[in-house]
PDB file of C-alpha atoms in Angstrom:
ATOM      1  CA  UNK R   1     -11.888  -1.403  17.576  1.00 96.00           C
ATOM      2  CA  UNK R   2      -9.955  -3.380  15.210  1.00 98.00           C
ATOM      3  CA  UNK R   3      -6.966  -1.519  13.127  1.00 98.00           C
ATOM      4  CA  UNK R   4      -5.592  -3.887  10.325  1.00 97.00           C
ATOM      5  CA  UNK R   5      -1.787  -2.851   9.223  1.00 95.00           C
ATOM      6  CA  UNK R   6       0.959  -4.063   7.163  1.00 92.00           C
ATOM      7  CA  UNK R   7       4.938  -4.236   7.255  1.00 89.00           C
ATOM      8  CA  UNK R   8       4.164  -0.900   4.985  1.00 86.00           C
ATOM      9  CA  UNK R   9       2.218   0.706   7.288  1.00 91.00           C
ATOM     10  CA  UNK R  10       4.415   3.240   9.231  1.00 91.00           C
ATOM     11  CA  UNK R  11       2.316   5.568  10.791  1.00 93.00           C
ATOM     12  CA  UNK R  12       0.053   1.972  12.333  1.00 94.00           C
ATOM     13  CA  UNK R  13       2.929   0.877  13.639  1.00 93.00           C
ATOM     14  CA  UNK R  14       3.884   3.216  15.320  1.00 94.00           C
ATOM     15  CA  UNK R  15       0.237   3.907  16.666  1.00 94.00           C
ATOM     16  CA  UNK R  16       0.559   0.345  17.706  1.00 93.00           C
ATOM     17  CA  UNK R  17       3.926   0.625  19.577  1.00 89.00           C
ATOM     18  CA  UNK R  18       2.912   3.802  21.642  1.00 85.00           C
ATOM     19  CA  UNK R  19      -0.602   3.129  22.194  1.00 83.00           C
ATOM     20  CA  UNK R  20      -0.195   6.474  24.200  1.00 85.00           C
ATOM     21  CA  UNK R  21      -0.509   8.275  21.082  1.00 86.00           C
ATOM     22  CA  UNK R  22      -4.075   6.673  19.623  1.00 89.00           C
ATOM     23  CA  UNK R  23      -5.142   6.346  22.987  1.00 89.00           C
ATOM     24  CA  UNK R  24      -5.526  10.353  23.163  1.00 92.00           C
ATOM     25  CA  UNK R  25      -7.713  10.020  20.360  1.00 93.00           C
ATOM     26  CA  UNK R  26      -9.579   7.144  21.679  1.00 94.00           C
ATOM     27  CA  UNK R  27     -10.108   7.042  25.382  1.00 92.00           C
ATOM     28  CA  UNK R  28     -11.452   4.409  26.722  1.00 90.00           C
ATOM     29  CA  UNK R  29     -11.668   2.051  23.612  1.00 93.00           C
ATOM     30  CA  UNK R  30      -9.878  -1.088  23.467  1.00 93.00           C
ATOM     31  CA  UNK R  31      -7.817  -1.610  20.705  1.00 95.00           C
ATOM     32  CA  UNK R  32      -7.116  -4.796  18.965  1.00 96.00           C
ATOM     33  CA  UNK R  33      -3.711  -5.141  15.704  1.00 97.00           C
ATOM     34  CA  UNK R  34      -4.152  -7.493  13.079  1.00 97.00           C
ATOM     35  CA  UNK R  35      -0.832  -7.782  10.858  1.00 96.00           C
ATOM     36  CA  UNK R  36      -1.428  -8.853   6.992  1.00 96.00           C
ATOM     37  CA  UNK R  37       0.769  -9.773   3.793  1.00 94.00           C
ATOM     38  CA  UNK R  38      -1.050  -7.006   1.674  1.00 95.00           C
ATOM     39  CA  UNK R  39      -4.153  -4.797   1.041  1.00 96.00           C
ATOM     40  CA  UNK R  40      -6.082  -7.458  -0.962  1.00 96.00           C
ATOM     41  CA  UNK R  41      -6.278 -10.132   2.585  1.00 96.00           C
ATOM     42  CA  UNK R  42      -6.686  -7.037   4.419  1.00 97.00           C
ATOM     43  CA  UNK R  43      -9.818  -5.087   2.673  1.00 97.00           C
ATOM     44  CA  UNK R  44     -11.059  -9.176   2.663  1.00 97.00           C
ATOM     45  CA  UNK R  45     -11.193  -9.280   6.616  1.00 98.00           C
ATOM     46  CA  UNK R  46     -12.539  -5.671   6.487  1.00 98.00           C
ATOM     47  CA  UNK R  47     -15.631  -6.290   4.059  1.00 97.00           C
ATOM     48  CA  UNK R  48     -16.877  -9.192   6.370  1.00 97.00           C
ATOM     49  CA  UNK R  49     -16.089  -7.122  10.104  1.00 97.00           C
ATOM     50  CA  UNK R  50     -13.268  -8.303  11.381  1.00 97.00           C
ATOM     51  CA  UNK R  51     -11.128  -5.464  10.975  1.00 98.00           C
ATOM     52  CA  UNK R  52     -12.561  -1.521  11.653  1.00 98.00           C
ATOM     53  CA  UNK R  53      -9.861   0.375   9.484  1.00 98.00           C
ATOM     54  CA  UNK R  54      -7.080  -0.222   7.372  1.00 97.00           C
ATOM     55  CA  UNK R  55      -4.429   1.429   4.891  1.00 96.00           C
ATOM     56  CA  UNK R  56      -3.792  -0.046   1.764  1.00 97.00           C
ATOM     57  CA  UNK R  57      -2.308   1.248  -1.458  1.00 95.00           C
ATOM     58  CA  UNK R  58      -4.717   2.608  -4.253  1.00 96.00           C
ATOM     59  CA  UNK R  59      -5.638  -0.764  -6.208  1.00 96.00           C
ATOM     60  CA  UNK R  60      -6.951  -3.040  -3.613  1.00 97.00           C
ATOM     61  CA  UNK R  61     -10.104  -0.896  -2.952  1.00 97.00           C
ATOM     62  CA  UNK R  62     -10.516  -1.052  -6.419  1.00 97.00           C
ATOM     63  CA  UNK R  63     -10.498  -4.508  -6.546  1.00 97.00           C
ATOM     64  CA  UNK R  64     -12.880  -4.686  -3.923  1.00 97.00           C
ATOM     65  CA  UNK R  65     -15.717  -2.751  -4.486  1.00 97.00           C
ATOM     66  CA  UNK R  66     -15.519  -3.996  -8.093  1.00 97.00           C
ATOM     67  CA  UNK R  67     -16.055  -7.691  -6.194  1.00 96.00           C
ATOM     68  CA  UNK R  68     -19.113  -5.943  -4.287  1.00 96.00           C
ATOM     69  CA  UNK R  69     -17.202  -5.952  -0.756  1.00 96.00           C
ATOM     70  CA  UNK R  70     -18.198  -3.889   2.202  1.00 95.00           C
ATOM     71  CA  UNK R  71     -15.780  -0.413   2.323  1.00 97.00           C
ATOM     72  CA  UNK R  72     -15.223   2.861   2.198  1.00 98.00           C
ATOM     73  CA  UNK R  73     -12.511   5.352   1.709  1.00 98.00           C
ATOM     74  CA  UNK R  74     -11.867   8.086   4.628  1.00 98.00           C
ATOM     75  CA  UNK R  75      -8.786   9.336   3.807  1.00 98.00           C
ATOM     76  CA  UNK R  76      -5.756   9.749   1.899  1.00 98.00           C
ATOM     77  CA  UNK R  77      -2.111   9.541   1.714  1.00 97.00           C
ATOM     78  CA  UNK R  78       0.673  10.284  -0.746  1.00 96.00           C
ATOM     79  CA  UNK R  79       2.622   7.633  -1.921  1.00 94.00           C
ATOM     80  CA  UNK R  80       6.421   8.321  -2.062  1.00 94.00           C
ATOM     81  CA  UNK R  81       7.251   7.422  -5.898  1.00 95.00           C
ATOM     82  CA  UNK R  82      10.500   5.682  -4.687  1.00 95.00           C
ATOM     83  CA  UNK R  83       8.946   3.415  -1.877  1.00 95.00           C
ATOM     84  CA  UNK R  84       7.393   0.803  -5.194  1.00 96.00           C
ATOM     85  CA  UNK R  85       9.486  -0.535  -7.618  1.00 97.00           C
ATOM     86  CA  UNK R  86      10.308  -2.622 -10.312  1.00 98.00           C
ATOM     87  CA  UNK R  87      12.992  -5.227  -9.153  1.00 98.00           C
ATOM     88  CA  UNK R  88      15.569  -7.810 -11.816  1.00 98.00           C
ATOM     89  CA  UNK R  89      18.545  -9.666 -10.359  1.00 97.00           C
ATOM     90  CA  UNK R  90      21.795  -7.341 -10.561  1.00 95.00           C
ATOM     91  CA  UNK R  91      22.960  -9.716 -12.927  1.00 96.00           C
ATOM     92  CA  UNK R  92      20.091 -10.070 -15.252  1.00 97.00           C
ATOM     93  CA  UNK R  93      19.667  -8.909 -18.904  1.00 97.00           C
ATOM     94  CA  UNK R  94      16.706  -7.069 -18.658  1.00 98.00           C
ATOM     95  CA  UNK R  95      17.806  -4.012 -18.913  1.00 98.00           C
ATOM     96  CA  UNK R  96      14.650  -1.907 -20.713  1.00 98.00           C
ATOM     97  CA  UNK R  97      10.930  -2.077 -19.871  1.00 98.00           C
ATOM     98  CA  UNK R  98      10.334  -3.571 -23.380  1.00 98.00           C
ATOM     99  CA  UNK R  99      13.095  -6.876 -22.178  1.00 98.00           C
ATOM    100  CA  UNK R 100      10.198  -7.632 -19.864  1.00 98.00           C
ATOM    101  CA  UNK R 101       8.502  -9.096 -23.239  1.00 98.00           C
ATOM    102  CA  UNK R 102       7.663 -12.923 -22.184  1.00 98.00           C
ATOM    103  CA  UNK R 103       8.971 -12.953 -18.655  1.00 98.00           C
ATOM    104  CA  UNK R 104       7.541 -14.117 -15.827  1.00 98.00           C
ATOM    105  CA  UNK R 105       7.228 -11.337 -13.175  1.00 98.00           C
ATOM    106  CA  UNK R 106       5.983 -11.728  -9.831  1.00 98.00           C
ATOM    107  CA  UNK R 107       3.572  -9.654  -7.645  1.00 98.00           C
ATOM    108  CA  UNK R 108       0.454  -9.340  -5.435  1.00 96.00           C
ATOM    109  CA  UNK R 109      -2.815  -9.673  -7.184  1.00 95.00           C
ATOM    110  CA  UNK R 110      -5.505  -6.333  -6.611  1.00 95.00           C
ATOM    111  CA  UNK R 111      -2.407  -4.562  -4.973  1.00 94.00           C
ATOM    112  CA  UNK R 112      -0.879  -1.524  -5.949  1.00 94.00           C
ATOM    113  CA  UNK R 113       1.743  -3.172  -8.198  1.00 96.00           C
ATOM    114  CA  UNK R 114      -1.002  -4.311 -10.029  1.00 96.00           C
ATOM    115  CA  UNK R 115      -1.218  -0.799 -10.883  1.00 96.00           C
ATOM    116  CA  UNK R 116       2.387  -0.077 -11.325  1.00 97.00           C
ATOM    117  CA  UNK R 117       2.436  -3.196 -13.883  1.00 98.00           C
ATOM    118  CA  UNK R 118      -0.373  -2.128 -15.883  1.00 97.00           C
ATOM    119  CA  UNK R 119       1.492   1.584 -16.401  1.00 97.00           C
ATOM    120  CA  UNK R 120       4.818  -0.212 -17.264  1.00 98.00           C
ATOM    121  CA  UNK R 121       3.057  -2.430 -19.380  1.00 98.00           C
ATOM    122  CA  UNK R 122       1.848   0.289 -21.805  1.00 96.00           C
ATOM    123  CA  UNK R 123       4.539   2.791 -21.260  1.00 97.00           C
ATOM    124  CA  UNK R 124       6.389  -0.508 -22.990  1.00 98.00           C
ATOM    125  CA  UNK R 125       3.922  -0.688 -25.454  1.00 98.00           C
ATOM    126  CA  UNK R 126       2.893  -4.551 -24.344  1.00 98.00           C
ATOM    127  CA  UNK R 127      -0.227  -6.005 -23.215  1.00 97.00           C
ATOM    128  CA  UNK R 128      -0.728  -8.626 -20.402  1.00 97.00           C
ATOM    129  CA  UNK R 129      -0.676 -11.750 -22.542  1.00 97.00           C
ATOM    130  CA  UNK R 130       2.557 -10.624 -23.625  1.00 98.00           C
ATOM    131  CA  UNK R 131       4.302 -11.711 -19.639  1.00 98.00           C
ATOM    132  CA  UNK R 132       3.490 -13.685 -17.248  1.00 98.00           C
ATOM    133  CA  UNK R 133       2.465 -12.466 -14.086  1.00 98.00           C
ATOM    134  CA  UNK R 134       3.219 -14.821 -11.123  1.00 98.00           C
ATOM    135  CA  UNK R 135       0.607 -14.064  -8.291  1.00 98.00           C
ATOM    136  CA  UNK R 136       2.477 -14.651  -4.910  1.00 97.00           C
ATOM    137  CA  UNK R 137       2.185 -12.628  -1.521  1.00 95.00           C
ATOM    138  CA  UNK R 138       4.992 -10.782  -1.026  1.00 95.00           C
ATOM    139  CA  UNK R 139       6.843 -13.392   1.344  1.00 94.00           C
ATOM    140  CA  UNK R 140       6.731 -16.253  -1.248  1.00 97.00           C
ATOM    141  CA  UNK R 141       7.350 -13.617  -4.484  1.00 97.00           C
ATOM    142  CA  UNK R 142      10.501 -12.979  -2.373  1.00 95.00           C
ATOM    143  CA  UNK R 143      11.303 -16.628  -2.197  1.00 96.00           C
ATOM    144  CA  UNK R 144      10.409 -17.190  -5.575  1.00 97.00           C
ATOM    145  CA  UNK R 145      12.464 -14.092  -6.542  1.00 97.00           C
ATOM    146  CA  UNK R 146      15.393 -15.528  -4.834  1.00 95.00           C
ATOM    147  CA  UNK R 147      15.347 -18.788  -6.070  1.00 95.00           C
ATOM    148  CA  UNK R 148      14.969 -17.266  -9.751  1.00 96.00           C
ATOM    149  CA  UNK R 149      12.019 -18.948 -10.601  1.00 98.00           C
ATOM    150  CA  UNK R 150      10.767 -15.437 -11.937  1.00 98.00           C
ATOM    151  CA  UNK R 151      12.278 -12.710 -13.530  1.00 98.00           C
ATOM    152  CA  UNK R 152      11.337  -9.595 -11.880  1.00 98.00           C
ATOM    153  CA  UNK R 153       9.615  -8.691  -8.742  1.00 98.00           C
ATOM    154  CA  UNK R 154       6.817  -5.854  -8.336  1.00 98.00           C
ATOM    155  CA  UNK R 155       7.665  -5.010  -4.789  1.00 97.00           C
ATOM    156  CA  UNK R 156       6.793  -2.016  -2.167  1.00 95.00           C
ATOM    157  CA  UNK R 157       9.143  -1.210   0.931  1.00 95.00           C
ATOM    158  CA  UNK R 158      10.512  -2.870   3.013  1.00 94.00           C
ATOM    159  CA  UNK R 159      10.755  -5.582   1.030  1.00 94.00           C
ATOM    160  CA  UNK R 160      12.127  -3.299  -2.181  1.00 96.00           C
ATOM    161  CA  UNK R 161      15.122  -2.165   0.256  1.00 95.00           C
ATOM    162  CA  UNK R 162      16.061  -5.742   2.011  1.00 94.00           C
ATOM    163  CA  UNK R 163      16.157  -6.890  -1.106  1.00 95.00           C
ATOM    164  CA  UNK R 164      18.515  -3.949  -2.700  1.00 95.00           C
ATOM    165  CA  UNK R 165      20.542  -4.215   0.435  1.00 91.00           C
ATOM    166  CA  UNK R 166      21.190  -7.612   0.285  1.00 82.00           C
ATOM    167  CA  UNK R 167      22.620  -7.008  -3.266  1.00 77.00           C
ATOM    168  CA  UNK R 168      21.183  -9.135  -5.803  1.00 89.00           C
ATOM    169  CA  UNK R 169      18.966  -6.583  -6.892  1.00 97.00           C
ATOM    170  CA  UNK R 170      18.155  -3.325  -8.656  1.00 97.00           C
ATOM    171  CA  UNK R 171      15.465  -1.752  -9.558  1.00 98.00           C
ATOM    172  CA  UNK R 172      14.654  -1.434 -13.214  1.00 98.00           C
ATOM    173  CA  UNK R 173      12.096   1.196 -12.401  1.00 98.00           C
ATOM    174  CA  UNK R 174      10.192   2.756 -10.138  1.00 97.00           C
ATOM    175  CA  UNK R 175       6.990   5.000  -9.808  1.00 96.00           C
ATOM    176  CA  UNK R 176       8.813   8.227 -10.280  1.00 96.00           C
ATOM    177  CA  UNK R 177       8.113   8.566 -14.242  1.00 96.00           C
ATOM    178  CA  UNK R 178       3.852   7.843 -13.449  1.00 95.00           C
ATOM    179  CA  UNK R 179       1.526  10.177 -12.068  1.00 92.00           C
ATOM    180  CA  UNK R 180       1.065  10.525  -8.269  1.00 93.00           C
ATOM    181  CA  UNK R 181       0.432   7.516  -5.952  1.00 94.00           C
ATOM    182  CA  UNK R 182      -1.430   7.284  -3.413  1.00 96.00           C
ATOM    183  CA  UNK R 183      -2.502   4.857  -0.104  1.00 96.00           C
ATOM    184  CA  UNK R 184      -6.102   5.053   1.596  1.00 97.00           C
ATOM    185  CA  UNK R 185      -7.389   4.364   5.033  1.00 98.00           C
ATOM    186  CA  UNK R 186     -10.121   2.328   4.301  1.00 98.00           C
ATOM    187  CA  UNK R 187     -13.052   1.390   6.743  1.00 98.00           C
ATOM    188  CA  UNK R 188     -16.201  -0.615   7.618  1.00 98.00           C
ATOM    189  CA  UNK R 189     -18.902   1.224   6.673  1.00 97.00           C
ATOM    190  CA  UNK R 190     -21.157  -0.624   9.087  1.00 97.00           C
ATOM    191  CA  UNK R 191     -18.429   0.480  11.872  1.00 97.00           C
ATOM    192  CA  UNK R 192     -19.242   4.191  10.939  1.00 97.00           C
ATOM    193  CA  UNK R 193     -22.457   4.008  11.058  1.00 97.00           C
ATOM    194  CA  UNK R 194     -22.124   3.300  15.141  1.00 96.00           C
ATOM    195  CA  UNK R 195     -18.909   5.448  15.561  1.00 96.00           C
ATOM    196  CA  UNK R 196     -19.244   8.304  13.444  1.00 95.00           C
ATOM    197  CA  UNK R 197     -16.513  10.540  14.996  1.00 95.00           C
ATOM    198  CA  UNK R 198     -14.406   7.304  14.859  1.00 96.00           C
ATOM    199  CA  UNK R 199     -13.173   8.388  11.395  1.00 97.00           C
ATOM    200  CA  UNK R 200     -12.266  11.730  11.855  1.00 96.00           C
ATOM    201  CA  UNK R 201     -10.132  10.393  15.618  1.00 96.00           C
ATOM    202  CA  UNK R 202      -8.431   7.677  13.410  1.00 97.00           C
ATOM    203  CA  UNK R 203      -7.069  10.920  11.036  1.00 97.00           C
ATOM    204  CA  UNK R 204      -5.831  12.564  13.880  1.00 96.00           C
ATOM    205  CA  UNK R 205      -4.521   9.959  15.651  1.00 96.00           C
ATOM    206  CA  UNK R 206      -2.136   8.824  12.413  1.00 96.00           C
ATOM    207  CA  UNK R 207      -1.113  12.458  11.847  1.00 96.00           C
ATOM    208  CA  UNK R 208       0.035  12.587  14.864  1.00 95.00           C
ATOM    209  CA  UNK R 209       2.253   9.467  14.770  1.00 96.00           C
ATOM    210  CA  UNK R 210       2.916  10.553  10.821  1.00 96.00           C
ATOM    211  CA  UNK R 211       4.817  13.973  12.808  1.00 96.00           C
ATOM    212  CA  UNK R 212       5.965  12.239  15.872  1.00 95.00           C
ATOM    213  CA  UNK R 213       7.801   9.697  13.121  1.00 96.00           C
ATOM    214  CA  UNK R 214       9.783  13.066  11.870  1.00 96.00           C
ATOM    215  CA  UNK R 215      10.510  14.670  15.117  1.00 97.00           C
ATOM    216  CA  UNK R 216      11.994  11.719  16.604  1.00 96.00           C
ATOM    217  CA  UNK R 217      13.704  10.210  13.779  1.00 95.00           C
ATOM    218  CA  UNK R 218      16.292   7.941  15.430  1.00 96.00           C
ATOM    219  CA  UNK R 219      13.573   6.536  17.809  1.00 95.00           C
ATOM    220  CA  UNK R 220      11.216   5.894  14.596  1.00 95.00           C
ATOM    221  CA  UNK R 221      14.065   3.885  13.091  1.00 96.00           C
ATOM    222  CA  UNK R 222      14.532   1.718  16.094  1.00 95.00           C
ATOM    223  CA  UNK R 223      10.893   1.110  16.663  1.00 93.00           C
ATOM    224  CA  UNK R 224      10.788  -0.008  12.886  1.00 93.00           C
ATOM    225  CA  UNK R 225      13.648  -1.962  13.052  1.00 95.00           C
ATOM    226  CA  UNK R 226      12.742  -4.125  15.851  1.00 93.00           C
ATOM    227  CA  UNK R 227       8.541  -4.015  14.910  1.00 90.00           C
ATOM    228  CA  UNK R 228       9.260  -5.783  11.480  1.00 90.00           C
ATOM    229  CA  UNK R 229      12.972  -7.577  11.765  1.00 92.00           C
ATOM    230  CA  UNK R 230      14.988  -5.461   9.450  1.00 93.00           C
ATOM    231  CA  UNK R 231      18.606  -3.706  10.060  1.00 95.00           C
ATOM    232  CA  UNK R 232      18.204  -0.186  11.449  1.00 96.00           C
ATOM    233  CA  UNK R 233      20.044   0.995   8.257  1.00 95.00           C
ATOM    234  CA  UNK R 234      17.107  -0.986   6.297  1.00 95.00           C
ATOM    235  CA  UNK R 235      14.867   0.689   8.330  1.00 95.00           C
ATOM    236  CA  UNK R 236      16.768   4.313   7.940  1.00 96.00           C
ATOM    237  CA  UNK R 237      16.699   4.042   4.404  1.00 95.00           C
ATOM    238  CA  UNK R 238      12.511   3.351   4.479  1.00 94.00           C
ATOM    239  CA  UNK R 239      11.949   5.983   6.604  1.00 94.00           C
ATOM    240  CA  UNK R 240      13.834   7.959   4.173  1.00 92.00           C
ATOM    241  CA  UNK R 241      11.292   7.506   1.003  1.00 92.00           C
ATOM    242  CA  UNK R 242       8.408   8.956   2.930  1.00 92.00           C
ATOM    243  CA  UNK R 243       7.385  12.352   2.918  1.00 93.00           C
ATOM    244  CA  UNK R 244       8.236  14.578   5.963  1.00 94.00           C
ATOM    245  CA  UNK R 245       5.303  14.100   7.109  1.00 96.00           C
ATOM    246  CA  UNK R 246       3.268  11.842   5.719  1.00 95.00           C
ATOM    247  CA  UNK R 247       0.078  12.994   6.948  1.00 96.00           C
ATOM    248  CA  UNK R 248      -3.746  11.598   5.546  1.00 97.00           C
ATOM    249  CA  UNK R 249      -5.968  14.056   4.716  1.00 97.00           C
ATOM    250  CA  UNK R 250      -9.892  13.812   3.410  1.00 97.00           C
ATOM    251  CA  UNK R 251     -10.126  12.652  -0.369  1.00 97.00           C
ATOM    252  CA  UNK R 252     -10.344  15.798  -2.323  1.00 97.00           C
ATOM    253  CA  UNK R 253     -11.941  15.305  -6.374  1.00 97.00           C
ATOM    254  CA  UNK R 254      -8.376  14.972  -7.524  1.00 97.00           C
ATOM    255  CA  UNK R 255      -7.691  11.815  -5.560  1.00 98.00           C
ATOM    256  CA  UNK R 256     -11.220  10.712  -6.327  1.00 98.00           C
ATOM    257  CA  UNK R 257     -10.637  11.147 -10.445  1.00 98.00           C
ATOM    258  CA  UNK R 258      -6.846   9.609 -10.071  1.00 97.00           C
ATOM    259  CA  UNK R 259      -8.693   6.256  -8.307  1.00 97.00           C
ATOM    260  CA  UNK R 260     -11.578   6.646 -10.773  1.00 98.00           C
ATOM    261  CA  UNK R 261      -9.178   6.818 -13.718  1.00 97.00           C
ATOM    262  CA  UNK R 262      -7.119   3.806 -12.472  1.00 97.00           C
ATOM    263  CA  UNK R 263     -10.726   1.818 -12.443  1.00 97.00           C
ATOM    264  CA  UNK R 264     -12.178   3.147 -15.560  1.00 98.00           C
ATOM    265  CA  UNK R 265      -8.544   1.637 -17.014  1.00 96.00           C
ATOM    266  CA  UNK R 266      -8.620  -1.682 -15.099  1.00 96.00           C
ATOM    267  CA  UNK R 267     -12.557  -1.670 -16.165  1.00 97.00           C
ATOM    268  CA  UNK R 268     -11.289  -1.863 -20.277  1.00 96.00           C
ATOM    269  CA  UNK R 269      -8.799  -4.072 -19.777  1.00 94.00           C
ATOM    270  CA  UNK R 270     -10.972  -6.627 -18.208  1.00 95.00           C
ATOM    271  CA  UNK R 271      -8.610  -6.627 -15.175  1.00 95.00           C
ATOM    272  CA  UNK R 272     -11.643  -6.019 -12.807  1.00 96.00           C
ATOM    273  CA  UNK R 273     -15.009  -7.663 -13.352  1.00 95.00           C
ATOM    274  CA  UNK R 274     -17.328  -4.661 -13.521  1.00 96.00           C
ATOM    275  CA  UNK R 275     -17.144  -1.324 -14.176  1.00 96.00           C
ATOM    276  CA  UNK R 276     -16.995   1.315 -10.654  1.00 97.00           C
ATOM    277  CA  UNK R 277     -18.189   4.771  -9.466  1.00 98.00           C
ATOM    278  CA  UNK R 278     -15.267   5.465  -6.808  1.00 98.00           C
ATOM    279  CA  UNK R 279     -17.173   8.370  -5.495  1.00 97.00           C
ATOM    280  CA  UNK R 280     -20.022   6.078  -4.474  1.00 96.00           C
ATOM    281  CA  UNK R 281     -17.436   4.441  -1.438  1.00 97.00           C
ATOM    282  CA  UNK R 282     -16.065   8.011  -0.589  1.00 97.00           C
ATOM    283  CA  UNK R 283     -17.022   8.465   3.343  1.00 96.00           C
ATOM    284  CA  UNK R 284     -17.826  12.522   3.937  1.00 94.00           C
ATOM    285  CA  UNK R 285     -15.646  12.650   7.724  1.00 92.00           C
ATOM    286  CA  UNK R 286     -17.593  14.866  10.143  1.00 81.00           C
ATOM    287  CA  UNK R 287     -15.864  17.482  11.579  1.00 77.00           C
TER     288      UNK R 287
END
């Protein structure tokens, strides 16, 4: 079995570092990590079978299935509104969402500050031809960030806090004023299809790092810390804009109409290049 993960990805990582804890769930399987930038590379290497399961924010499945790739969700997470945000330079003039009028602003194409930009966007009462979005991974938007060759940075944690911490930053927004967020655990349908109990052990198995994260906070940072190079007061101050726990749990017809809405949106704004039925890619987890 093959678990995809990014720096994001708490609960995967700390499966991965105390393979103890998924190994409960899966006995007898071995387990293989593969680290990407963002969901979009991710959900890629999922559609074609090199990776089993994966979390990702909400847009990159949408992005997906609307290119015809091979996926399905399984289950759901809550996004912390805090842990995505809107970043300037401390010293920059932008100071309202409707300063962002003709600036270039850097982020990850199909991820979830896709999403976040499209909300800002009309909460600002602008359209897309009105900026200019700078498509970079999140390592080079950083670089590109830093240099100032853009003026504001769509970014999700850690990189939101390394950033803050380092002081050349603030956030001029975050997700707090939108509706609920929320990230997926997305898998290969084919996969399923030979391991159906596989999705309803993957659940489990993050729930239980997603509690073991809480009760052993201190350890949690550490691991963190040391799993993707940050500070352990970086790494505190992630840990802090999760919820307590963050546990998954099967997509209920709320989640489903919140994805569906975000496509239907994307859909008449020609962001995506077909229209989507969400439900369609909605995996029903045996129990």
């Amino acid at each position: 079995m093959v678990i995809g993960y990014q720096k994001s990805s708490l609960n995967s990582i700390t499966l991965k570092s105390d393979p103890q804890l998924l190994q409960q769930h899966f006995p007898n399987t071995h387990i293989a990590w593969k680290e990407f930038p963002a969901g979009p590379q991710l959900l890629e290497a999922l559609s074609v079978g090199s990776v089993d399961f994966g979390s990702v924010g909400n847009t990159p499945p949408i992005f997906a299935q609307s290119g015809n790739k091979n996926l399905t969700y399984i289950a759901y997470e809550k996004s912390h509104p805090k842990s995505l945000g809107l970043l300037v330079a401390k010293e920059s003039p932008i100071q309202s969402l409707q300063d962002l009028k003709g600036k270039r602003i850097a982020l990850q194409r199909g991820s979830n500050a896709h999403d976040l930009l499209d909300k800002i966007l009309q909460k600002a009462n602008l359209t897309w031809s009105e900026i200019e979005p700078i498509w970079l991974a999140p390592a080079d938007a950083r670089a590109a960030f830093d240099k100032k060759t853009v003026d504001a940075w769509l970014i999700w944690e850690p990189f939101q806090s390394v950033a803050l911490q380092n002081g050349h930053a603030r956030v001029l927004t975050d997700a707090a004023p939108f509706e609920q967020g929320y990230s997926f655990i997305i898998a290969n349908p084919d996969f399923l299809k030979l391991y159906p109990q596989a999705a309803r052990q993957f659940i489990a198995a993050s729930n239980a790092a997603a509690q073991w994260v809480v009760d052993h906070h201190d350890q949690a940072v550490k691991l963190y810390s040391q799993a993707i190079g940050v500070s352990p007061n970086i790494a505190d101050i992630v840990l802090q804009k999760r919820y307590q726990p963050s546990l998954l749990a099967t997509l209920t017809p709320n989640v489903v109409a919140a994805q569906q809405s975000i496509a239907d949106r994307f859909s008449a704004e020609k962001l995506i290049p077909q229209s989507i039925e969400v439900a369609k890619f909605v995996y029903t987890v045996q129990p």
